[in-house]
Amino acid sequence: MKFQAVKGTYDILPTDQPRWTHVFEAAARVLGRAGVQEITPPIFEHSEVFVKAAGESSDLVVQKEMYTFTDAGGRTLTLRPEFTPGVLRAYLEHGMYTRPAPVKLWSRGPIFRAEKPQRGRFRQFQQVNCEVLGLETPLIDAETVTLLYRTLQACGLKNLSVKLGSVGDPEDRAAYNRYLREELGQRAEELSKTSRERLRLNPMRVLDSKDAGDQEIVATLKRPLEFLNADARAHFDAVQDYLTDWGVPFAVDSSIVRGLDYYRRTAFEVHHAGIGAQSALGGGGRYDGLVEHLGGPATPGIGWAFGVERVLDAVAQDGVMQEAEAKPLLFLVPMDETAVAEVARTAFGLRNFFAVQHGYKERNPGKGLRDAERSGARFAGLRGDRERERGVYTLKNLETGEQLEVAETDLESFLAARLEADVQVGSL
Ligand code: AMP
């Protein structure tokens, strides 16, 4: 008898390990610099956690894609088919909602789905996952999308495209689903079997169909974006403005709808030109109702996941290895409303080189400095009216108390010089 790995699973051999390590280190570095902390939930949970989160109409439940088993104690358990439900269960169990928002959590590890194996589709595969909880400002959406993009870049990828959509608020989704039921209901017999099932349970998912016949019908339909209410529209526009400001290339794609029932507003995917049909490296979206749905306090949230196998497949095609390093260095404090977007913009620029965090709402200097100290940063950078006028940040060295003004355009060289000085002192 010859044993073989189970269909849809594979071994990561010693020669391949550095490639895997490279991806996980890239994620740890990019996410760590943005203040995202790692959390490792168990590989299995009570099945109810996943069923409740995914919703009755999801493929996970409908197509029985979950690996569920009964243990000797008679408990019904499931190998995680995604990270989000387990991470949120832990977030609630450990009262992390009492921490200052946003709470940013990332995870890595195996995911299990009983899908039909094919290129880029396994039954056990690895994901890097990120969740940002507690704030609903579009600045968070833009940051979260950017973190996915930057992480994939740091893996060595070049031919990336970000696709951005919005599914609106629950009432917009409901209106759109009503529209789809009316339109597609009349042509139900022309749809594939899967799409007919989706039409019954969650019509929006018909847009995801890969079936050519379905696609033709879908092409004639209105898109979720045409159903957005004014607030959801403004939110979507603001997300785009931030991404444009930060130079993150994206395209609005009105056909992006995420597979699970809990998504609202922003939905996004990152694709790679070279990996064929399964070109989505990763994706995510906003899920403001989910924490509450799982029994917690009303908490906005947004997250993403990417598949490491697909990333490695893409890296093999255009990958360039990039080097790691870095610890937190600077915390930027917005002292008025205008400064919130300004510090975010500065932080995203500097994060190409340094670990930089910032506040998400207006703070007075005292509280702002306390935030900065709490983050463990070496420098705090204050930004208000006066600084704006002069095109500077007021920088405070949190170790020595020394304070000085640095022009925005000189921040990068100032910080680089400080790090350089450290190296020299250290080598004496
Ligand atoms: P999802 O949670 O379905 O949005 O998946 C997020 C990412 O995980 C996808 O973009 C893929 O990169 C990856 N992924 C999903 N399903 C599989 C699978 N069966 N095998 C390998 N990678 C997968």
Tab-separated table of C-alpha atoms and ligand atoms in Angstrom:
chain	number	residue	atom	x	y	z
A	1	MET	CA	0.000	0.000	0.000
A	2	LYS	CA	1.326	3.399	-0.989
A	3	PHE	CA	0.108	6.408	0.930
A	4	GLN	CA	-0.393	9.702	-0.822
A	5	ALA	CA	-1.386	13.162	0.325
A	6	VAL	CA	-5.163	13.571	0.266
A	7	LYS	CA	-6.577	15.015	-2.961
A	8	GLY	CA	-6.532	18.811	-2.806
A	9	THR	CA	-3.669	18.912	-0.278
A	10	TYR	CA	0.091	19.137	-0.847
A	11	ASP	CA	3.402	19.210	1.006
A	12	ILE	CA	5.555	22.304	1.365
A	13	LEU	CA	8.967	20.799	0.794
A	14	PRO	CA	12.169	22.107	2.390
A	15	THR	CA	13.335	23.726	-0.836
A	16	ASP	CA	10.077	25.688	-1.029
A	17	GLN	CA	10.097	26.921	2.563
A	18	PRO	CA	12.038	30.156	1.912
A	19	ARG	CA	9.383	31.270	-0.562
A	20	TRP	CA	6.670	30.754	2.043
A	21	THR	CA	8.704	32.439	4.746
A	22	HIS	CA	9.262	35.382	2.430
A	23	VAL	CA	5.494	35.931	2.043
A	24	PHE	CA	4.759	35.652	5.762
A	25	GLU	CA	7.657	37.974	6.605
A	26	ALA	CA	6.498	40.504	4.028
A	27	ALA	CA	3.043	40.449	5.628
A	28	ALA	CA	4.449	40.740	9.156
A	29	ARG	CA	6.597	43.706	8.115
A	30	VAL	CA	4.032	45.705	6.131
A	31	LEU	CA	1.198	45.032	8.555
A	32	GLY	CA	3.364	45.480	11.642
A	33	ARG	CA	4.453	48.922	10.454
A	34	ALA	CA	0.804	49.912	10.220
A	35	GLY	CA	0.090	48.779	13.783
A	36	VAL	CA	-1.641	45.526	12.838
A	37	GLN	CA	-1.059	42.902	15.543
A	38	GLU	CA	-0.924	39.176	14.922
A	39	ILE	CA	-3.552	36.893	16.400
A	40	THR	CA	-3.622	33.111	16.026
A	41	PRO	CA	-7.024	31.540	16.596
A	42	PRO	CA	-7.410	27.753	16.741
A	43	ILE	CA	-7.745	25.810	13.511
A	44	PHE	CA	-11.163	24.471	14.518
A	45	GLU	CA	-14.136	26.073	16.239
A	46	HIS	CA	-17.673	25.146	17.166
A	47	SER	CA	-19.360	24.789	13.771
A	48	GLU	CA	-21.969	27.343	14.763
A	49	VAL	CA	-19.335	30.122	14.723
A	50	PHE	CA	-18.750	29.619	10.995
A	51	VAL	CA	-22.346	28.833	10.065
A	52	LYS	CA	-23.674	31.882	11.877
A	53	ALA	CA	-21.044	34.165	10.297
A	54	ALA	CA	-21.256	32.869	6.731
A	55	GLY	CA	-25.042	32.913	6.588
A	56	GLU	CA	-27.441	30.249	5.443
A	57	SER	CA	-27.137	31.179	1.785
A	58	SER	CA	-23.340	31.048	1.457
A	59	ASP	CA	-21.555	28.408	-0.632
A	60	LEU	CA	-19.835	27.283	2.553
A	61	VAL	CA	-23.169	26.207	3.944
A	62	VAL	CA	-25.241	25.520	0.820
A	63	GLN	CA	-22.575	23.586	-1.051
A	64	LYS	CA	-21.357	21.904	2.105
A	65	GLU	CA	-17.829	23.221	1.657
A	66	MET	CA	-17.020	22.985	5.354
A	67	TYR	CA	-15.073	20.118	6.901
A	68	THR	CA	-17.305	19.368	9.850
A	69	PHE	CA	-16.912	16.487	12.277
A	70	THR	CA	-18.186	15.253	15.601
A	71	ASP	CA	-15.560	14.701	18.292
A	72	ALA	CA	-15.595	12.003	20.944
A	73	GLY	CA	-17.446	14.350	23.285
A	74	GLY	CA	-20.257	14.723	20.755
A	75	ARG	CA	-19.350	18.341	19.862
A	76	THR	CA	-19.910	19.493	16.284
A	77	LEU	CA	-16.675	21.137	15.155
A	78	THR	CA	-15.453	22.618	11.869
A	79	LEU	CA	-11.977	23.171	10.403
A	80	ARG	CA	-11.895	26.891	9.647
A	81	PRO	CA	-13.055	27.717	6.088
A	82	GLU	CA	-12.067	31.377	6.638
A	83	PHE	CA	-10.374	33.383	9.385
A	84	THR	CA	-12.894	36.136	10.094
A	85	PRO	CA	-15.415	34.264	12.285
A	86	GLY	CA	-12.723	32.790	14.563
A	87	VAL	CA	-10.882	36.113	14.862
A	88	LEU	CA	-14.131	37.887	15.767
A	89	ARG	CA	-15.029	35.158	18.248
A	90	ALA	CA	-11.654	35.773	19.916
A	91	TYR	CA	-12.112	39.569	19.708
A	92	LEU	CA	-15.376	39.196	21.624
A	93	GLU	CA	-14.200	36.494	24.017
A	94	HIS	CA	-11.230	38.645	25.105
A	95	GLY	CA	-13.152	41.921	25.237
A	96	MET	CA	-10.895	43.541	22.642
A	97	TYR	CA	-13.719	45.956	21.787
A	98	THR	CA	-12.766	47.896	24.932
A	99	ARG	CA	-9.403	48.792	23.360
A	100	PRO	CA	-8.967	52.098	21.529
A	101	ALA	CA	-10.270	51.812	17.961
A	102	PRO	CA	-9.173	50.776	15.473
A	103	VAL	CA	-8.165	47.305	16.630
A	104	LYS	CA	-6.113	45.838	13.794
A	105	LEU	CA	-5.511	42.080	13.725
A	106	TRP	CA	-3.810	39.823	11.214
A	107	SER	CA	-3.416	36.054	10.998
A	108	ARG	CA	-1.730	33.421	8.894
A	109	GLY	CA	-2.262	29.719	8.543
A	110	PRO	CA	-4.197	26.909	6.925
A	111	ILE	CA	-7.797	27.150	5.729
A	112	PHE	CA	-9.970	24.180	4.769
A	113	ARG	CA	-12.669	24.024	2.112
A	114	ALA	CA	-14.197	20.965	0.479
A	115	GLU	CA	-14.084	22.447	-3.023
A	116	LYS	CA	-13.356	20.756	-6.330
A	117	PRO	CA	-9.533	20.830	-6.592
A	118	GLN	CA	-8.039	22.550	-9.660
A	119	ARG	CA	-5.197	24.954	-10.402
A	120	GLY	CA	-5.170	27.538	-7.616
A	121	ARG	CA	-7.962	25.749	-5.745
A	122	PHE	CA	-7.014	23.410	-2.901
A	123	ARG	CA	-8.835	21.800	-0.017
A	124	GLN	CA	-6.200	22.836	2.471
A	125	PHE	CA	-4.541	26.125	1.580
A	126	GLN	CA	-2.884	29.004	3.405
A	127	GLN	CA	-4.171	32.503	3.911
A	128	VAL	CA	-2.892	35.766	5.272
A	129	ASN	CA	-5.856	37.573	6.798
A	130	CYS	CA	-6.370	41.072	8.177
A	131	GLU	CA	-9.253	42.630	10.129
A	132	VAL	CA	-9.648	46.276	11.170
A	133	LEU	CA	-12.344	46.783	13.787
A	134	GLY	CA	-14.085	49.682	15.434
A	135	LEU	CA	-14.198	52.556	12.937
A	136	GLU	CA	-16.410	53.218	9.960
A	137	THR	CA	-14.647	56.189	8.401
A	138	PRO	CA	-13.765	55.692	4.717
A	139	LEU	CA	-10.162	56.420	5.733
A	140	ILE	CA	-10.115	52.958	7.303
A	141	ASP	CA	-11.451	51.343	4.122
A	142	ALA	CA	-8.748	53.043	2.087
A	143	GLU	CA	-6.052	52.055	4.582
A	144	THR	CA	-7.233	48.444	4.633
A	145	VAL	CA	-7.298	48.160	0.839
A	146	THR	CA	-3.865	49.761	0.711
A	147	LEU	CA	-2.512	47.282	3.258
A	148	LEU	CA	-3.538	44.388	1.010
A	149	TYR	CA	-1.992	46.065	-2.008
A	150	ARG	CA	1.216	46.948	-0.161
A	151	THR	CA	1.546	43.471	1.340
A	152	LEU	CA	1.272	41.867	-2.081
A	153	GLN	CA	3.801	44.346	-3.460
A	154	ALA	CA	6.161	43.485	-0.624
A	155	CYS	CA	5.848	39.822	-1.628
A	156	GLY	CA	7.582	40.920	-4.839
A	157	LEU	CA	4.540	41.257	-7.098
A	158	LYS	CA	4.262	43.836	-9.853
A	159	ASN	CA	1.340	43.220	-12.176
A	160	LEU	CA	-1.316	43.941	-9.579
A	161	SER	CA	-4.679	45.546	-10.116
A	162	VAL	CA	-7.063	46.638	-7.373
A	163	LYS	CA	-10.758	46.329	-8.147
A	164	LEU	CA	-13.066	48.375	-5.989
A	165	GLY	CA	-16.835	48.180	-5.633
A	166	SER	CA	-19.585	48.812	-3.135
A	167	VAL	CA	-22.615	46.699	-2.311
A	168	GLY	CA	-24.228	49.538	-0.351
A	169	ASP	CA	-26.071	49.343	2.945
A	170	PRO	CA	-28.448	46.499	3.829
A	171	GLU	CA	-31.427	48.392	2.413
A	172	ASP	CA	-29.560	48.988	-0.860
A	173	ARG	CA	-28.696	45.305	-1.046
A	174	ALA	CA	-32.326	44.445	-0.390
A	175	ALA	CA	-33.511	46.784	-3.169
A	176	TYR	CA	-30.926	45.353	-5.545
A	177	ASN	CA	-31.846	41.801	-4.651
A	178	ARG	CA	-35.504	42.641	-5.321
A	179	TYR	CA	-34.518	44.027	-8.706
A	180	LEU	CA	-32.486	40.899	-9.503
A	181	ARG	CA	-35.323	38.612	-8.450
A	182	GLU	CA	-37.666	40.444	-10.804
A	183	GLU	CA	-35.276	40.542	-13.743
A	184	LEU	CA	-33.737	37.107	-13.379
A	185	GLY	CA	-36.948	35.464	-12.220
A	186	GLN	CA	-38.303	35.869	-15.743
A	187	ARG	CA	-35.249	34.139	-17.237
A	188	ALA	CA	-34.617	31.569	-14.522
A	189	GLU	CA	-34.769	28.587	-16.882
A	190	GLU	CA	-31.886	30.063	-18.923
A	191	LEU	CA	-29.595	30.203	-15.863
A	192	SER	CA	-27.165	27.503	-14.734
A	193	LYS	CA	-28.255	25.251	-11.885
A	194	THR	CA	-25.943	27.003	-9.387
A	195	SER	CA	-27.248	30.414	-10.388
A	196	ARG	CA	-30.861	29.283	-10.042
A	197	GLU	CA	-30.039	28.179	-6.516
A	198	ARG	CA	-28.302	31.492	-5.816
A	199	LEU	CA	-31.202	33.420	-7.260
A	200	ARG	CA	-33.396	31.792	-4.654
A	201	LEU	CA	-31.037	32.293	-1.689
A	202	ASN	CA	-28.885	35.354	-2.435
A	203	PRO	CA	-29.513	36.765	-5.932
A	204	MET	CA	-26.469	39.056	-5.848
A	205	ARG	CA	-24.224	36.017	-6.023
A	206	VAL	CA	-25.441	35.295	-9.556
A	207	LEU	CA	-23.089	38.115	-10.598
A	208	ASP	CA	-20.174	35.905	-9.485
A	209	SER	CA	-21.089	33.117	-11.890
A	210	LYS	CA	-18.320	31.960	-14.221
A	211	ASP	CA	-20.849	30.266	-16.539
A	212	ALA	CA	-20.752	31.852	-20.020
A	213	GLY	CA	-24.540	31.748	-20.452
A	214	ASP	CA	-25.060	33.360	-17.041
A	215	GLN	CA	-22.471	35.992	-17.882
A	216	GLU	CA	-24.410	37.041	-20.983
A	217	ILE	CA	-27.536	37.554	-18.950
A	218	VAL	CA	-25.623	39.305	-16.169
A	219	ALA	CA	-24.152	41.720	-18.727
A	220	THR	CA	-27.636	43.115	-19.380
A	221	LEU	CA	-28.343	43.899	-15.700
A	222	LYS	CA	-27.951	47.042	-13.619
A	223	ARG	CA	-25.114	46.971	-11.089
A	224	PRO	CA	-25.128	47.308	-7.268
A	225	LEU	CA	-23.446	50.735	-7.615
A	226	GLU	CA	-26.601	52.088	-9.254
A	227	PHE	CA	-28.514	51.286	-6.067
A	228	LEU	CA	-26.326	53.085	-3.496
A	229	ASN	CA	-28.011	55.553	-1.129
A	230	ALA	CA	-26.429	59.003	-0.750
A	231	ASP	CA	-24.372	58.111	2.361
A	232	ALA	CA	-23.026	54.895	0.870
A	233	ARG	CA	-22.210	56.784	-2.329
A	234	ALA	CA	-20.326	59.505	-0.409
A	235	HIS	CA	-18.440	56.820	1.532
A	236	PHE	CA	-17.463	55.065	-1.692
A	237	ASP	CA	-16.310	58.352	-3.252
A	238	ALA	CA	-14.224	59.210	-0.184
A	239	VAL	CA	-12.479	55.815	-0.272
A	240	GLN	CA	-11.558	56.490	-3.900
A	241	ASP	CA	-10.273	59.978	-3.071
A	242	TYR	CA	-7.884	58.594	-0.438
A	243	LEU	CA	-6.589	55.869	-2.734
A	244	THR	CA	-6.033	58.402	-5.511
A	245	ASP	CA	-4.244	60.708	-3.077
A	246	TRP	CA	-1.940	57.881	-1.951
A	247	GLY	CA	-1.183	56.767	-5.485
A	248	VAL	CA	-2.760	53.330	-5.092
A	249	PRO	CA	-3.895	52.335	-8.588
A	250	PHE	CA	-7.438	50.960	-8.650
A	251	ALA	CA	-10.374	50.537	-10.996
A	252	VAL	CA	-13.997	50.750	-9.984
A	253	ASP	CA	-15.528	47.408	-10.838
A	254	SER	CA	-19.235	47.371	-10.321
A	255	SER	CA	-19.449	43.595	-10.583
A	256	ILE	CA	-17.459	42.990	-7.384
A	257	VAL	CA	-19.775	41.312	-4.917
A	258	ARG	CA	-18.345	39.255	-2.121
A	259	GLY	CA	-19.372	35.669	-1.532
A	260	LEU	CA	-20.593	35.932	2.029
A	261	ASP	CA	-23.834	37.450	3.236
A	262	TYR	CA	-22.354	39.792	5.801
A	263	TYR	CA	-20.685	42.336	3.526
A	264	ARG	CA	-21.819	45.950	3.125
A	265	ARG	CA	-20.424	49.022	1.400
A	266	THR	CA	-16.797	48.622	0.282
A	267	ALA	CA	-15.841	45.385	-1.492
A	268	PHE	CA	-12.486	44.866	-3.194
A	269	GLU	CA	-10.197	42.364	-4.844
A	270	VAL	CA	-6.603	42.396	-5.965
A	271	HIS	CA	-5.855	40.557	-9.179
A	272	HIS	CA	-2.701	39.504	-10.950
A	273	ALA	CA	-2.337	39.369	-14.707
A	274	GLY	CA	-0.376	36.127	-14.892
A	275	ILE	CA	-2.264	33.392	-13.048
A	276	GLY	CA	-5.194	32.566	-15.292
A	277	ALA	CA	-8.818	31.975	-14.418
A	278	GLN	CA	-8.369	32.110	-10.655
A	279	SER	CA	-6.794	35.544	-10.928
A	280	ALA	CA	-8.007	36.931	-7.596
A	281	LEU	CA	-5.061	36.837	-5.225
A	282	GLY	CA	-7.171	38.171	-2.433
A	283	GLY	CA	-10.147	40.255	-1.529
A	284	GLY	CA	-12.297	41.564	1.233
A	285	GLY	CA	-14.880	44.049	2.309
A	286	ARG	CA	-16.682	45.900	5.042
A	287	TYR	CA	-18.889	43.885	7.391
A	288	ASP	CA	-20.348	46.350	9.877
A	289	GLY	CA	-23.173	44.114	11.146
A	290	LEU	CA	-21.176	40.960	11.706
A	291	VAL	CA	-19.789	41.439	15.221
A	292	GLU	CA	-23.307	42.208	16.439
A	293	HIS	CA	-24.660	39.224	14.530
A	294	LEU	CA	-22.151	37.051	16.430
A	295	GLY	CA	-23.471	38.351	19.743
A	296	GLY	CA	-21.165	41.336	20.353
A	297	PRO	CA	-21.703	45.084	20.585
A	298	ALA	CA	-22.413	46.988	17.354
A	299	THR	CA	-18.929	47.294	15.854
A	300	PRO	CA	-17.909	48.325	12.367
A	301	GLY	CA	-15.281	46.185	10.692
A	302	ILE	CA	-13.492	45.591	7.442
A	303	GLY	CA	-11.045	42.892	6.409
A	304	TRP	CA	-9.362	40.906	3.685
A	305	ALA	CA	-7.583	37.649	3.016
A	306	PHE	CA	-5.228	36.460	0.325
A	307	GLY	CA	-4.276	32.960	-0.690
A	308	VAL	CA	-0.562	32.262	-0.307
A	309	GLU	CA	-0.472	29.513	-2.985
A	310	ARG	CA	-1.841	31.907	-5.580
A	311	VAL	CA	0.578	34.615	-4.499
A	312	LEU	CA	3.501	32.209	-4.877
A	313	ASP	CA	2.195	31.179	-8.274
A	314	ALA	CA	2.177	34.852	-9.271
A	315	VAL	CA	5.575	35.516	-7.652
A	316	ALA	CA	7.016	32.681	-9.730
A	317	GLN	CA	5.975	34.677	-12.800
A	318	ASP	CA	7.143	38.181	-12.000
A	319	GLY	CA	8.564	37.973	-8.523
A	320	VAL	CA	11.440	39.990	-7.208
A	321	MET	CA	12.576	39.246	-3.668
A	322	GLN	CA	12.626	42.281	-1.394
A	323	GLU	CA	14.456	42.730	1.856
A	324	ALA	CA	12.997	42.899	5.345
A	325	GLU	CA	13.686	45.054	8.461
A	326	ALA	CA	12.198	47.824	10.694
A	327	LYS	CA	10.513	48.687	14.004
A	328	PRO	CA	7.994	51.464	14.935
A	329	LEU	CA	9.601	54.886	14.719
A	330	LEU	CA	7.075	57.697	14.349
A	331	PHE	CA	3.500	58.409	15.495
A	332	LEU	CA	1.666	61.269	13.788
A	333	VAL	CA	-0.961	63.247	15.704
A	334	PRO	CA	-3.705	65.174	13.856
A	335	MET	CA	-4.578	68.239	15.963
A	336	ASP	CA	-7.538	69.298	13.835
A	337	GLU	CA	-9.989	67.779	11.390
A	338	THR	CA	-7.989	68.689	8.264
A	339	ALA	CA	-4.881	67.103	9.708
A	340	VAL	CA	-6.521	63.641	9.920
A	341	ALA	CA	-6.173	63.072	6.184
A	342	GLU	CA	-2.822	64.870	6.093
A	343	VAL	CA	-1.151	62.626	8.666
A	344	ALA	CA	-2.574	59.528	6.967
A	345	ARG	CA	-1.068	60.667	3.698
A	346	THR	CA	2.299	61.410	5.269
A	347	ALA	CA	2.274	58.052	7.059
A	348	PHE	CA	1.582	56.120	3.889
A	349	GLY	CA	4.491	57.838	2.171
A	350	LEU	CA	6.916	57.220	5.018
A	351	ARG	CA	5.864	53.587	5.421
A	352	ASN	CA	7.837	52.832	2.290
A	353	PHE	CA	10.842	53.188	4.579
A	354	PHE	CA	9.819	53.262	8.229
A	355	ALA	CA	7.237	51.978	10.690
A	356	VAL	CA	4.772	54.846	11.058
A	357	GLN	CA	1.412	55.060	12.810
A	358	HIS	CA	-1.061	57.901	13.212
A	359	GLY	CA	-4.215	58.984	15.030
A	360	TYR	CA	-7.533	58.754	13.252
A	361	LYS	CA	-9.255	61.704	14.840
A	362	GLU	CA	-8.499	65.182	16.023
A	363	ARG	CA	-6.518	65.243	19.318
A	364	ASN	CA	-5.215	67.986	21.548
A	365	PRO	CA	-1.408	67.925	21.963
A	366	GLY	CA	-1.524	66.360	25.453
A	367	LYS	CA	-3.741	63.470	24.471
A	368	GLY	CA	-1.977	63.121	21.134
A	369	LEU	CA	1.405	62.772	22.801
A	370	ARG	CA	-0.033	60.190	25.148
A	371	ASP	CA	-1.319	58.221	22.128
A	372	ALA	CA	2.152	58.438	20.620
A	373	GLU	CA	3.849	57.208	23.791
A	374	ARG	CA	1.380	54.382	24.083
A	375	SER	CA	2.213	53.250	20.559
A	376	GLY	CA	5.850	52.842	21.604
A	377	ALA	CA	7.063	55.234	18.910
A	378	ARG	CA	10.371	57.066	19.330
A	379	PHE	CA	9.089	60.271	17.758
A	380	ALA	CA	5.734	61.996	17.815
A	381	GLY	CA	4.859	64.271	14.881
A	382	LEU	CA	2.227	66.911	15.624
A	383	ARG	CA	0.187	68.546	12.887
A	384	GLY	CA	-2.237	71.446	13.287
A	385	ASP	CA	-3.070	74.858	11.950
A	386	ARG	CA	0.320	76.374	12.626
A	387	GLU	CA	2.218	73.432	11.129
A	388	ARG	CA	0.011	73.471	8.044
A	389	GLU	CA	0.746	77.132	7.394
A	390	ARG	CA	4.474	76.469	7.540
A	391	GLY	CA	4.451	73.093	5.747
A	392	VAL	CA	6.049	71.336	8.735
A	393	TYR	CA	5.528	68.811	11.525
A	394	THR	CA	6.449	69.517	15.139
A	395	LEU	CA	8.581	66.530	16.026
A	396	LYS	CA	9.073	65.456	19.615
A	397	ASN	CA	11.699	62.907	20.580
A	398	LEU	CA	9.785	60.851	23.136
A	399	GLU	CA	12.973	59.519	24.716
A	400	THR	CA	14.738	62.865	25.350
A	401	GLY	CA	11.821	65.314	25.252
A	402	GLU	CA	13.720	67.385	22.684
A	403	GLN	CA	11.410	69.165	20.232
A	404	LEU	CA	11.959	70.672	16.801
A	405	GLU	CA	10.248	71.596	13.583
A	406	VAL	CA	10.869	69.503	10.477
A	407	ALA	CA	9.580	70.381	7.000
A	408	GLU	CA	7.222	67.743	5.555
A	409	THR	CA	9.606	67.185	2.688
A	410	ASP	CA	12.533	66.591	5.069
A	411	LEU	CA	10.854	63.994	7.298
A	412	GLU	CA	12.213	61.048	5.366
A	413	SER	CA	15.834	62.234	5.424
A	414	PHE	CA	15.538	63.349	9.058
A	415	LEU	CA	14.379	59.879	10.172
A	416	ALA	CA	16.919	58.145	7.963
A	417	ALA	CA	19.700	60.217	9.541
A	418	ARG	CA	18.508	59.251	13.031
A	419	LEU	CA	18.566	55.555	12.154
A	420	GLU	CA	21.998	55.957	10.603
A	421	ALA	CA	23.240	57.609	13.825
A	422	ASP	CA	21.888	54.643	15.834
A	423	VAL	CA	23.871	52.222	13.743
A	424	GLN	CA	27.074	54.210	14.320
A	425	VAL	CA	26.586	54.537	18.060
A	426	GLY	CA	25.713	50.848	18.196
A	427	SER	CA	28.893	49.834	16.440
A	428	LEU	CA	31.234	51.809	18.722
B	1	AMP	P1	-12.171	34.115	-0.136
B	1	AMP	O1	-12.130	33.957	1.350
B	1	AMP	O2	-12.980	33.059	-0.830
B	1	AMP	O3	-12.466	35.498	-0.595
B	1	AMP	O4	-10.679	33.840	-0.612
B	1	AMP	C1	-9.654	34.736	-0.417
B	1	AMP	C2	-8.463	34.262	-1.186
B	1	AMP	O5	-8.079	32.972	-0.723
B	1	AMP	C3	-8.709	34.057	-2.660
B	1	AMP	O6	-8.551	35.247	-3.369
B	1	AMP	C4	-7.654	33.044	-3.011
B	1	AMP	O7	-6.403	33.646	-3.201
B	1	AMP	C5	-7.601	32.195	-1.791
B	1	AMP	N1	-8.426	30.977	-1.938
B	1	AMP	C6	-9.762	30.847	-1.774
B	1	AMP	N2	-10.148	29.584	-1.952
B	1	AMP	C7	-9.030	28.885	-2.249
B	1	AMP	C8	-8.739	27.521	-2.530
B	1	AMP	N3	-9.704	26.585	-2.534
B	1	AMP	N4	-7.462	27.173	-2.777
B	1	AMP	C9	-6.468	28.088	-2.757
B	1	AMP	N5	-6.667	29.388	-2.496
B	1	AMP	C10	-7.925	29.776	-2.243
